[in-house]
PDB file of C-alpha atoms in Angstrom:
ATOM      1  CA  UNK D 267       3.414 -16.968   5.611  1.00 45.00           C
ATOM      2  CA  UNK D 268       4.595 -17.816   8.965  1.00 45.00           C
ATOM      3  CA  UNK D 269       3.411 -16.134  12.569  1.00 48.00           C
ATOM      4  CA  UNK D 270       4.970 -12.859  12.564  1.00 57.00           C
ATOM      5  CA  UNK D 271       5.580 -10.736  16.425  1.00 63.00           C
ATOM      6  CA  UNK D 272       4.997  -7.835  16.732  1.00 77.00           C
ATOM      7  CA  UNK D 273       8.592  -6.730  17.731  1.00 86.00           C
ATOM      8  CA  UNK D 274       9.073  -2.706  16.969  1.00 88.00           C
ATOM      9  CA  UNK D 275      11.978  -2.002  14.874  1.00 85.00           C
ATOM     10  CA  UNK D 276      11.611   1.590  14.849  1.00 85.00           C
ATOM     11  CA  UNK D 277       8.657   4.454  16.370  1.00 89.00           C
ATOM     12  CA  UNK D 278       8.470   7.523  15.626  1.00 88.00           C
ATOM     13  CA  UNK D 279      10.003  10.561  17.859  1.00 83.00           C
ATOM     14  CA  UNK D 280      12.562   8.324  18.592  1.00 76.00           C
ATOM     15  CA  UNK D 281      16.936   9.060  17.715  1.00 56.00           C
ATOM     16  CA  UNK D 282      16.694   9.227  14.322  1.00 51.00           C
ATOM     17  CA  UNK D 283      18.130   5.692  13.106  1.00 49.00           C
ATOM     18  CA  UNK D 284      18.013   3.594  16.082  1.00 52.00           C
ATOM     19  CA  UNK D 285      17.260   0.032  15.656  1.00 53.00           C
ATOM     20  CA  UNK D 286      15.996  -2.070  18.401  1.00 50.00           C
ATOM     21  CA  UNK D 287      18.879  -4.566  17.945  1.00 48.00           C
ATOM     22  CA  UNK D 288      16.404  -7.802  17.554  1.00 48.00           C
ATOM     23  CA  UNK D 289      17.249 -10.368  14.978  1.00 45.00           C
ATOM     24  CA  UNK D 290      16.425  -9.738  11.569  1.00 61.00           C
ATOM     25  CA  UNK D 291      13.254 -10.863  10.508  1.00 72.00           C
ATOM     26  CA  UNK D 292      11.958 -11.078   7.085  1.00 79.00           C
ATOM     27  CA  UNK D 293      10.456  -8.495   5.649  1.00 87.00           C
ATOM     28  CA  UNK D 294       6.766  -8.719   4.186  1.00 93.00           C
ATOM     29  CA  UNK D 295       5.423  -7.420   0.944  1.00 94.00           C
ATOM     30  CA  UNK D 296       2.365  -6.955  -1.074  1.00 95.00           C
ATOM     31  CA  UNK D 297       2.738  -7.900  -4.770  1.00 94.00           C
ATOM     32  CA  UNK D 298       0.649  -6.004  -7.320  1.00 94.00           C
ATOM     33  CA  UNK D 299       0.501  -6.355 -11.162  1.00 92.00           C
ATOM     34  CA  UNK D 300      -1.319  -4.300 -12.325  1.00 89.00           C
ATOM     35  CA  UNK D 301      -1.212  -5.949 -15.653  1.00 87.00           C
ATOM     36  CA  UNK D 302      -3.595  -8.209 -14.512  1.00 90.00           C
ATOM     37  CA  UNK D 303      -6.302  -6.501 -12.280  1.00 91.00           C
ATOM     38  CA  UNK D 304      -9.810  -6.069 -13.503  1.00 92.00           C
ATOM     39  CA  UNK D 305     -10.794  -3.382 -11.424  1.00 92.00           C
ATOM     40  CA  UNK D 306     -12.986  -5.665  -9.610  1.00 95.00           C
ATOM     41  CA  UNK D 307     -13.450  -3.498  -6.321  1.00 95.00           C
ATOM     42  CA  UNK D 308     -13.292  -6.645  -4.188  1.00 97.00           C
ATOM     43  CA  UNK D 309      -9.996  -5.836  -2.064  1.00 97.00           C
ATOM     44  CA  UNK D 310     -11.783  -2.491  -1.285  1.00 97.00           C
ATOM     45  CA  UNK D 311     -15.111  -4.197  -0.218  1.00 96.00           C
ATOM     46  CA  UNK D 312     -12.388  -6.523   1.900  1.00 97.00           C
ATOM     47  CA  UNK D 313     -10.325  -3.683   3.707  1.00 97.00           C
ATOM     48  CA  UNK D 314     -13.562  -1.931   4.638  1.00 97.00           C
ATOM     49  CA  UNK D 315     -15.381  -5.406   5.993  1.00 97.00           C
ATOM     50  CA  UNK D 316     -11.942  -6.602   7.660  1.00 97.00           C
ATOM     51  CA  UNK D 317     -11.030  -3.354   9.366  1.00 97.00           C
ATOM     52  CA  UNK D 318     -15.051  -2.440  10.326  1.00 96.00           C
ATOM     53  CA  UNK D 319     -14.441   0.846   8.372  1.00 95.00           C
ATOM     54  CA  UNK D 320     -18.052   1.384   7.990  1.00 86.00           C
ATOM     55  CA  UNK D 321     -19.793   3.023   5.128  1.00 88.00           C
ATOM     56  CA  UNK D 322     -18.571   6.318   3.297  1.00 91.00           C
ATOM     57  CA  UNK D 323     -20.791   7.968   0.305  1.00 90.00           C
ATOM     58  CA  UNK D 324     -19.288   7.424  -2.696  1.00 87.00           C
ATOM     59  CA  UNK D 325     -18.637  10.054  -5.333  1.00 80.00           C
ATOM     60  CA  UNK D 326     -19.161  10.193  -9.125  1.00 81.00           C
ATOM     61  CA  UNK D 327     -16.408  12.329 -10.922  1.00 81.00           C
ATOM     62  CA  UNK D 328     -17.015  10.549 -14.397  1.00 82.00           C
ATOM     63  CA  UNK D 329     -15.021   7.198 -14.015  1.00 84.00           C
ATOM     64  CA  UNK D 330     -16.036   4.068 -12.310  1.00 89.00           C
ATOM     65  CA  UNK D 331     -13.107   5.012  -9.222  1.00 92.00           C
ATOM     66  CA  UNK D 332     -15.591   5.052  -5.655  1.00 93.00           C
ATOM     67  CA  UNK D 333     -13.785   7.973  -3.958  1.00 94.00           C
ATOM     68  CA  UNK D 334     -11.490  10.964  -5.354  1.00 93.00           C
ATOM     69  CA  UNK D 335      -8.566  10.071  -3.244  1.00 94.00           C
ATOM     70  CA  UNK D 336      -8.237   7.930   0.061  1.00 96.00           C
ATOM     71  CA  UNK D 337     -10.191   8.646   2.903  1.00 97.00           C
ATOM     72  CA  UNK D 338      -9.811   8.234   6.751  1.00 97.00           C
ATOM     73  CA  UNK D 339     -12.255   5.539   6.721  1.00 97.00           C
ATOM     74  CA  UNK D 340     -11.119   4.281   3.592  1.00 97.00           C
ATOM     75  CA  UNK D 341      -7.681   2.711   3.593  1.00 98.00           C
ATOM     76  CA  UNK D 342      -7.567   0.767  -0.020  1.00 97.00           C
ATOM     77  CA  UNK D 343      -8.420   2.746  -3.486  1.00 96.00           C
ATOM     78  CA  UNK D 344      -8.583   1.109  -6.612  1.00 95.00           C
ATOM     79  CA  UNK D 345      -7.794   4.660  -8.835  1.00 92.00           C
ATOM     80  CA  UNK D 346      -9.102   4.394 -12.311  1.00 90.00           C
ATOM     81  CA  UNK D 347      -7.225   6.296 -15.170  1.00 86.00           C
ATOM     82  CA  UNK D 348      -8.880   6.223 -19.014  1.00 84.00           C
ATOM     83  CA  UNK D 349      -6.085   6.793 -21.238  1.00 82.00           C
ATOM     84  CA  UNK D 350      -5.433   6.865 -25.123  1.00 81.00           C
ATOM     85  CA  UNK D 351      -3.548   4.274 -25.969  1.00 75.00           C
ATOM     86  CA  UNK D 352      -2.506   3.365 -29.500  1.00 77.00           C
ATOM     87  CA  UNK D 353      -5.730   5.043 -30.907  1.00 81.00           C
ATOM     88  CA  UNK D 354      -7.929   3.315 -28.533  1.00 81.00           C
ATOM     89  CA  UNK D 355      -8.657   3.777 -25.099  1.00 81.00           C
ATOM     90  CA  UNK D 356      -7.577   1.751 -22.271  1.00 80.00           C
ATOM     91  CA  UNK D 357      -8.110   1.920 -18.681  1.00 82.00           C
ATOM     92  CA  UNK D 358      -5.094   2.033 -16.177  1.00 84.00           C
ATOM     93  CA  UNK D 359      -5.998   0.746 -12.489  1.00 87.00           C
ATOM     94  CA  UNK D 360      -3.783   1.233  -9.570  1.00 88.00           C
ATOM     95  CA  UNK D 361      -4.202  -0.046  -5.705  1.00 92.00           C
ATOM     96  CA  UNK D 362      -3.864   3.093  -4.013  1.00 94.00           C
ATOM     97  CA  UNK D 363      -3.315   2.455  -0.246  1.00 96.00           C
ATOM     98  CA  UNK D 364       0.144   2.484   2.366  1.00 97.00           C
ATOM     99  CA  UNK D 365       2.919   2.244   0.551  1.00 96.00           C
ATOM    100  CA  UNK D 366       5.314   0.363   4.397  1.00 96.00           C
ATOM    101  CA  UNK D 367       8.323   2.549   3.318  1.00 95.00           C
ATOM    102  CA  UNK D 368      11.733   0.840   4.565  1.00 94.00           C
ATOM    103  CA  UNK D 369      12.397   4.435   5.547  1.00 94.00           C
ATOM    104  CA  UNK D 370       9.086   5.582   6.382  1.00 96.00           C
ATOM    105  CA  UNK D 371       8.325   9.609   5.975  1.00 96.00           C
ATOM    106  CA  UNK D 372       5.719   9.479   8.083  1.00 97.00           C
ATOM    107  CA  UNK D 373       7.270   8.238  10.958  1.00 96.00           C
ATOM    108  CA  UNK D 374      10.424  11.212  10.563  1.00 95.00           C
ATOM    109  CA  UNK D 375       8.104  13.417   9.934  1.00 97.00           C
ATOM    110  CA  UNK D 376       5.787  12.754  13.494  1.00 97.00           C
ATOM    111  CA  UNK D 377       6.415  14.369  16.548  1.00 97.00           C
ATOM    112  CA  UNK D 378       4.746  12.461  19.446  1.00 97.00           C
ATOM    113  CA  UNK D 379       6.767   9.740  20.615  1.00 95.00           C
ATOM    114  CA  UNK D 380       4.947   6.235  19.585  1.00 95.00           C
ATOM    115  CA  UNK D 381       2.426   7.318  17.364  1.00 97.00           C
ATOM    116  CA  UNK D 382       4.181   5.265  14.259  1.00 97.00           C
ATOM    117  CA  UNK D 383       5.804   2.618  14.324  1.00 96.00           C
ATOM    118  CA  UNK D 384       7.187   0.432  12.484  1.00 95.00           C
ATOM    119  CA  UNK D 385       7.760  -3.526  13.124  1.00 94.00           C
ATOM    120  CA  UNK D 386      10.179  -5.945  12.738  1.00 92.00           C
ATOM    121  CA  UNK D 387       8.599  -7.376   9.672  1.00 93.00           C
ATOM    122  CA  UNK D 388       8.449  -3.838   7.920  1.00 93.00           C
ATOM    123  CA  UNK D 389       4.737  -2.936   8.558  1.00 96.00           C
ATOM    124  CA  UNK D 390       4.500   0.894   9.674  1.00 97.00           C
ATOM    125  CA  UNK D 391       0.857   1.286  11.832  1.00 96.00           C
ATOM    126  CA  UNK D 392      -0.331   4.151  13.575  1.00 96.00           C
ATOM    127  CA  UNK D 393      -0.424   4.000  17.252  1.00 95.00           C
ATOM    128  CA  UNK D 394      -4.341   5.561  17.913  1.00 94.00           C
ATOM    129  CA  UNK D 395      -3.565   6.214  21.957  1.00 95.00           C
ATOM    130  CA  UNK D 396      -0.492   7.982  20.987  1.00 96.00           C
ATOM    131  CA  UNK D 397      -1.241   9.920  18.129  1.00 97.00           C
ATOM    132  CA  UNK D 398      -1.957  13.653  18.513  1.00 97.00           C
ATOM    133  CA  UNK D 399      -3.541  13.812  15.135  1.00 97.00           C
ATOM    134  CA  UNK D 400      -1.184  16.835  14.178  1.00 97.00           C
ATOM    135  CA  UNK D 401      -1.012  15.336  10.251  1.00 96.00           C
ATOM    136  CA  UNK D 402       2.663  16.091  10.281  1.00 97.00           C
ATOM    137  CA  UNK D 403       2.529  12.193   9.157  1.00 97.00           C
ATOM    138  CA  UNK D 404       0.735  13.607   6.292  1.00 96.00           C
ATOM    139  CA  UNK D 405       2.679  16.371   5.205  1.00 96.00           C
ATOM    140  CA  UNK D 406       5.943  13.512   5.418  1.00 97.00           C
ATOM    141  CA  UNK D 407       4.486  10.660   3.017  1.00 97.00           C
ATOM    142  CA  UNK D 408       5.566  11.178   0.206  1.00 95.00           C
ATOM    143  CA  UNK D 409       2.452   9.247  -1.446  1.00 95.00           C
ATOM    144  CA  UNK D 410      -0.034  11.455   0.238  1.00 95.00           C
ATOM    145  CA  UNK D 411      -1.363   8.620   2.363  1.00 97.00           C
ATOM    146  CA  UNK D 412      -2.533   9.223   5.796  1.00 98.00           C
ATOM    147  CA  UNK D 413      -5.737  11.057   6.705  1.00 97.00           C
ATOM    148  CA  UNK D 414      -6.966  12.845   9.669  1.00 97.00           C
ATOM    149  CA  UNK D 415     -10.227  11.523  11.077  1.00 96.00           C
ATOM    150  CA  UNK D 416     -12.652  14.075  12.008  1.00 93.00           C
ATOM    151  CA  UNK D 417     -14.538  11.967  14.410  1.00 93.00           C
ATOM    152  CA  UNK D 418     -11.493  10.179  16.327  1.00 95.00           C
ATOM    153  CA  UNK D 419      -8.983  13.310  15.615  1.00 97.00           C
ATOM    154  CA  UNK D 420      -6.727  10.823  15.016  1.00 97.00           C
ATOM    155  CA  UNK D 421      -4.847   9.810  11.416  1.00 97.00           C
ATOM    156  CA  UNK D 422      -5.637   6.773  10.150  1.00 97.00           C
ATOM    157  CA  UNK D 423      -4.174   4.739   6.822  1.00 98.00           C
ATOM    158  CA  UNK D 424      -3.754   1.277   5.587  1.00 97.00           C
ATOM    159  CA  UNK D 425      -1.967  -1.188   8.548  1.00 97.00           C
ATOM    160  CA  UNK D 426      -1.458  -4.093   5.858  1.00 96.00           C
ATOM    161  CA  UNK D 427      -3.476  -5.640   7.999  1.00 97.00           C
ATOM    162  CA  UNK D 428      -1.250  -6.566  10.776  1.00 95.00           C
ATOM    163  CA  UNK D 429      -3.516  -8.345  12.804  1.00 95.00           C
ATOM    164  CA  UNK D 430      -4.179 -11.005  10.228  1.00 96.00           C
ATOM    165  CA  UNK D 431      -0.187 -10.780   9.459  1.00 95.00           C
ATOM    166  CA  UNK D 432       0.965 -11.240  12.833  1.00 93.00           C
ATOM    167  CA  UNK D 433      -0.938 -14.626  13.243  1.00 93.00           C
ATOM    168  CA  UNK D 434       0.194 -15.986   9.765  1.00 92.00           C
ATOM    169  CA  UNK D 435      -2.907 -14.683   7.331  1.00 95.00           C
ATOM    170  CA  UNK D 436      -1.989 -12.758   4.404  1.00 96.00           C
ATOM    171  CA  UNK D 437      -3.852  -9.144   4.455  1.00 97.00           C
ATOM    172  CA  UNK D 438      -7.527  -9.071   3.828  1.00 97.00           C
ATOM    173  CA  UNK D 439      -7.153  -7.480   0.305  1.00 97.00           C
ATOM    174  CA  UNK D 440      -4.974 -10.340  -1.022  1.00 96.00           C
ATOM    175  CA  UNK D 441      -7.374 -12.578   0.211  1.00 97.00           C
ATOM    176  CA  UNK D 442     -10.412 -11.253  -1.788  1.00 97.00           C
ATOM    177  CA  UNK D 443      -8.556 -10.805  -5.489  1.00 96.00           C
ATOM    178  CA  UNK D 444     -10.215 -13.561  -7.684  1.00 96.00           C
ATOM    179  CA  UNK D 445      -7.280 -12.739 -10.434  1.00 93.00           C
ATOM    180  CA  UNK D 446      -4.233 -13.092  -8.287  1.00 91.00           C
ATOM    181  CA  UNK D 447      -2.541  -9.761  -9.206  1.00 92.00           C
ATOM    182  CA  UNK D 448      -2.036  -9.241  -5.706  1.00 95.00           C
ATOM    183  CA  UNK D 449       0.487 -11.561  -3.652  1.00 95.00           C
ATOM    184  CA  UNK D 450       2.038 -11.969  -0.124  1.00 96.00           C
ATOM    185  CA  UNK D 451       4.758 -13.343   0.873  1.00 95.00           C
ATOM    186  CA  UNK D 452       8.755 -11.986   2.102  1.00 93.00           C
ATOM    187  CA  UNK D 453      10.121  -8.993   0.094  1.00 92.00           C
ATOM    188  CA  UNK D 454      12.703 -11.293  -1.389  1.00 92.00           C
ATOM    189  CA  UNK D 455       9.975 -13.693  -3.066  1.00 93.00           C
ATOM    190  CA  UNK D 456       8.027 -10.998  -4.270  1.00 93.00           C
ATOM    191  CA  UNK D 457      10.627  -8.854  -6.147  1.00 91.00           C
ATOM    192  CA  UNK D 458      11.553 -12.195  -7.423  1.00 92.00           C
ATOM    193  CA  UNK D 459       8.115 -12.687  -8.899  1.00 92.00           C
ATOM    194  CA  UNK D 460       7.518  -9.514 -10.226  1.00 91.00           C
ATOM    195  CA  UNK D 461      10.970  -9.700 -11.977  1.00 92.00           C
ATOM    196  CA  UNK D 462       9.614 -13.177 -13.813  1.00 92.00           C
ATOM    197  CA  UNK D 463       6.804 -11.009 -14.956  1.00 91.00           C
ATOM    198  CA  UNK D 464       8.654  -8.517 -15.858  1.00 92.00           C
ATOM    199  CA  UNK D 465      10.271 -10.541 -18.317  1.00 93.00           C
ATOM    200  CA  UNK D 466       7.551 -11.729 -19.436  1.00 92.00           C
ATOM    201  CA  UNK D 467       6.164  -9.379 -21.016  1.00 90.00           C
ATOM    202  CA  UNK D 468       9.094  -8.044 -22.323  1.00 91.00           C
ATOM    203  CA  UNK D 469       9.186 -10.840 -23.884  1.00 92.00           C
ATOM    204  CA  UNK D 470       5.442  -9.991 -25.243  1.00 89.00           C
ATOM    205  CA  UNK D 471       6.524  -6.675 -26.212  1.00 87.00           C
ATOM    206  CA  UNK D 472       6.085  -4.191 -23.383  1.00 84.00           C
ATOM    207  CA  UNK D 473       9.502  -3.266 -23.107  1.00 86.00           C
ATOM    208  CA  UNK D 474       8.754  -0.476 -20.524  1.00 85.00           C
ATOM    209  CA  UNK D 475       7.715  -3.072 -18.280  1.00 89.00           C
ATOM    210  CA  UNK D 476       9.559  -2.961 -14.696  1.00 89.00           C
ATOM    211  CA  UNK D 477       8.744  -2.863 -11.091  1.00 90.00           C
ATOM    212  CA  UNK D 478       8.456   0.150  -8.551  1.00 89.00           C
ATOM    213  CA  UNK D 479      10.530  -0.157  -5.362  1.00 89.00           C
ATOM    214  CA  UNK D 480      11.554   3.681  -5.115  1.00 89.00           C
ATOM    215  CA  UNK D 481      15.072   3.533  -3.001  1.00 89.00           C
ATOM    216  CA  UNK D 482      14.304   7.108  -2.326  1.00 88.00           C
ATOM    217  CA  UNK D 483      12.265   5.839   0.703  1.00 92.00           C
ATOM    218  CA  UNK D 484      14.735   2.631   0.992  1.00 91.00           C
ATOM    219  CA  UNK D 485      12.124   0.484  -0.899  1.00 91.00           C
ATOM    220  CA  UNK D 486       8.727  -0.091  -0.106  1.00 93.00           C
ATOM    221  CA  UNK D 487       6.823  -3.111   1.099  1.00 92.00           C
ATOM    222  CA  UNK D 488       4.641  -2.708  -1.584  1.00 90.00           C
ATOM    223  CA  UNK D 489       6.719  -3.876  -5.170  1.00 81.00           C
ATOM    224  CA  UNK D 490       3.882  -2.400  -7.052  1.00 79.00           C
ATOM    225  CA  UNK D 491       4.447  -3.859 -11.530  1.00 74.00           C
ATOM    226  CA  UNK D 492       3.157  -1.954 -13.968  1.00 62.00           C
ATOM    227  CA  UNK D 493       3.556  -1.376 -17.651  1.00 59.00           C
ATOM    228  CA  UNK D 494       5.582   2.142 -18.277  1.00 49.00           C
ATOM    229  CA  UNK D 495       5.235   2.789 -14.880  1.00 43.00           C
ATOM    230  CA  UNK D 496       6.206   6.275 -15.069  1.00 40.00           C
ATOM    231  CA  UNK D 497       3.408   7.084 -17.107  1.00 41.00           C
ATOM    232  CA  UNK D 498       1.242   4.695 -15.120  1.00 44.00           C
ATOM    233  CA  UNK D 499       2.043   5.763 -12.159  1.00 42.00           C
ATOM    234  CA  UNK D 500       2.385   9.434 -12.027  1.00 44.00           C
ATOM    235  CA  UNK D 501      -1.226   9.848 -13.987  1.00 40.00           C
ATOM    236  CA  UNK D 502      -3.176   7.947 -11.590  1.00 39.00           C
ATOM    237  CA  UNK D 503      -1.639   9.775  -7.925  1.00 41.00           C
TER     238      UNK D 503
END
């Protein structure tokens, strides 16, 4: 991945589609198939260490999934879903985390001019010195991401790492999976990959397979793959 600025495209509180008129620059992308990942845990353990997140007490609700839902100080959420399947059971993982909308709710949704933003590349980040912590950013994701810190009164949610992006590093989750079901690399090239899996395992027999890029947000940044991802999706949010 090449050195990425940090050019804004768009920031919140600003007229509602205005583009900074830069040159286009790729968009970036986070991969997932979840076909392939073992529940491992080790992109959380990376987001916390990479970010300095710090420690928050885990919960036991009767699967092996470390929190209920995301947290403030917990940006990356492997959710665990135990599911009959053909008269067995079988376990279906999602990476729960920001979703970088092309069209961003969060960002319509907040009122204080700056607070989110997103760059050139696509990333959306809260802006901590701006933010008002009002959680109208909240109330506008559509994936229920942001969270309101109690210490900082400030939101707070996944930044796909855009320190590590902007110098040419691929995010700190992507660097931890031992299984490669998470990749990094332009939009383009990773809708492009997921579509090879996608066939695939068609071609394997899971004809539901398919990849979620919702256009009702424009697309995200995130092209998550699953198998029947309307079942697989929905039952793990």
């Amino acid at each position: 991945m090449s050195t990425q600025n940090l050019e804004i495209r768009r920031s919140s509180a600003s007229v509602w589609g205005s583009l900074s008129g830069m040159r286009k620059t790729p968009t970036v992308s986070k991969y997932i198939d979840t076909s392939t990942c073992i529940g491992c845990k080790a992109c959380e353990a990376a987001c916390q260490e990479w970010n300095d997140l710090g420690t928050v007490a885990t919960q036991q609700t009767g699967t092996y999934q470390t929190l209920p839902t995301l947290h403030a100080q917990y940006w990356n959420l492997i959710r665990f879903s135990e599911r009959d399947v053909d008269g067995g059971i079988a376990w279906l993982m999602r990476k729960d985390q920001c979703m970088h909308c092309e069209e961003p709710g969060c960002l319509a949704a907040c009122p204080a001019p700056g607070a989110i933003v997103q760059y050139a590349n696509g990333i959306v980040d809260v802006n901590p010195d701006q933010c008002i912590g009002c959680g109208y950013c909240e109330t506008g994701c559509p994936f229920d991401v942001p969270r309101f810190h109690a210490k900082t009164g400030k939101m707070a949610k996944c930044t796909l790492c855009v320190d590590r992006v902007s110098v040419g590093l691929e995010p700190a989750c992507i660097k931890a999976c031992p299984t490669g079901c998470l990749q990094f690399g332009t939009k383009d090239d990773m809708v492009a990959l997921g579509n090879l899996r996608v066939d695939q395992l068609k071609a394997n027999g899971f004809k539901e397979a398919l990849i979620y890029n919702p256009q009702g947000v424009g697309g995200t940044g995130v092209a998550l793959f699953a198998i029947g991802v309307s079942q697989h999706y929905d039952s793990v949010k």
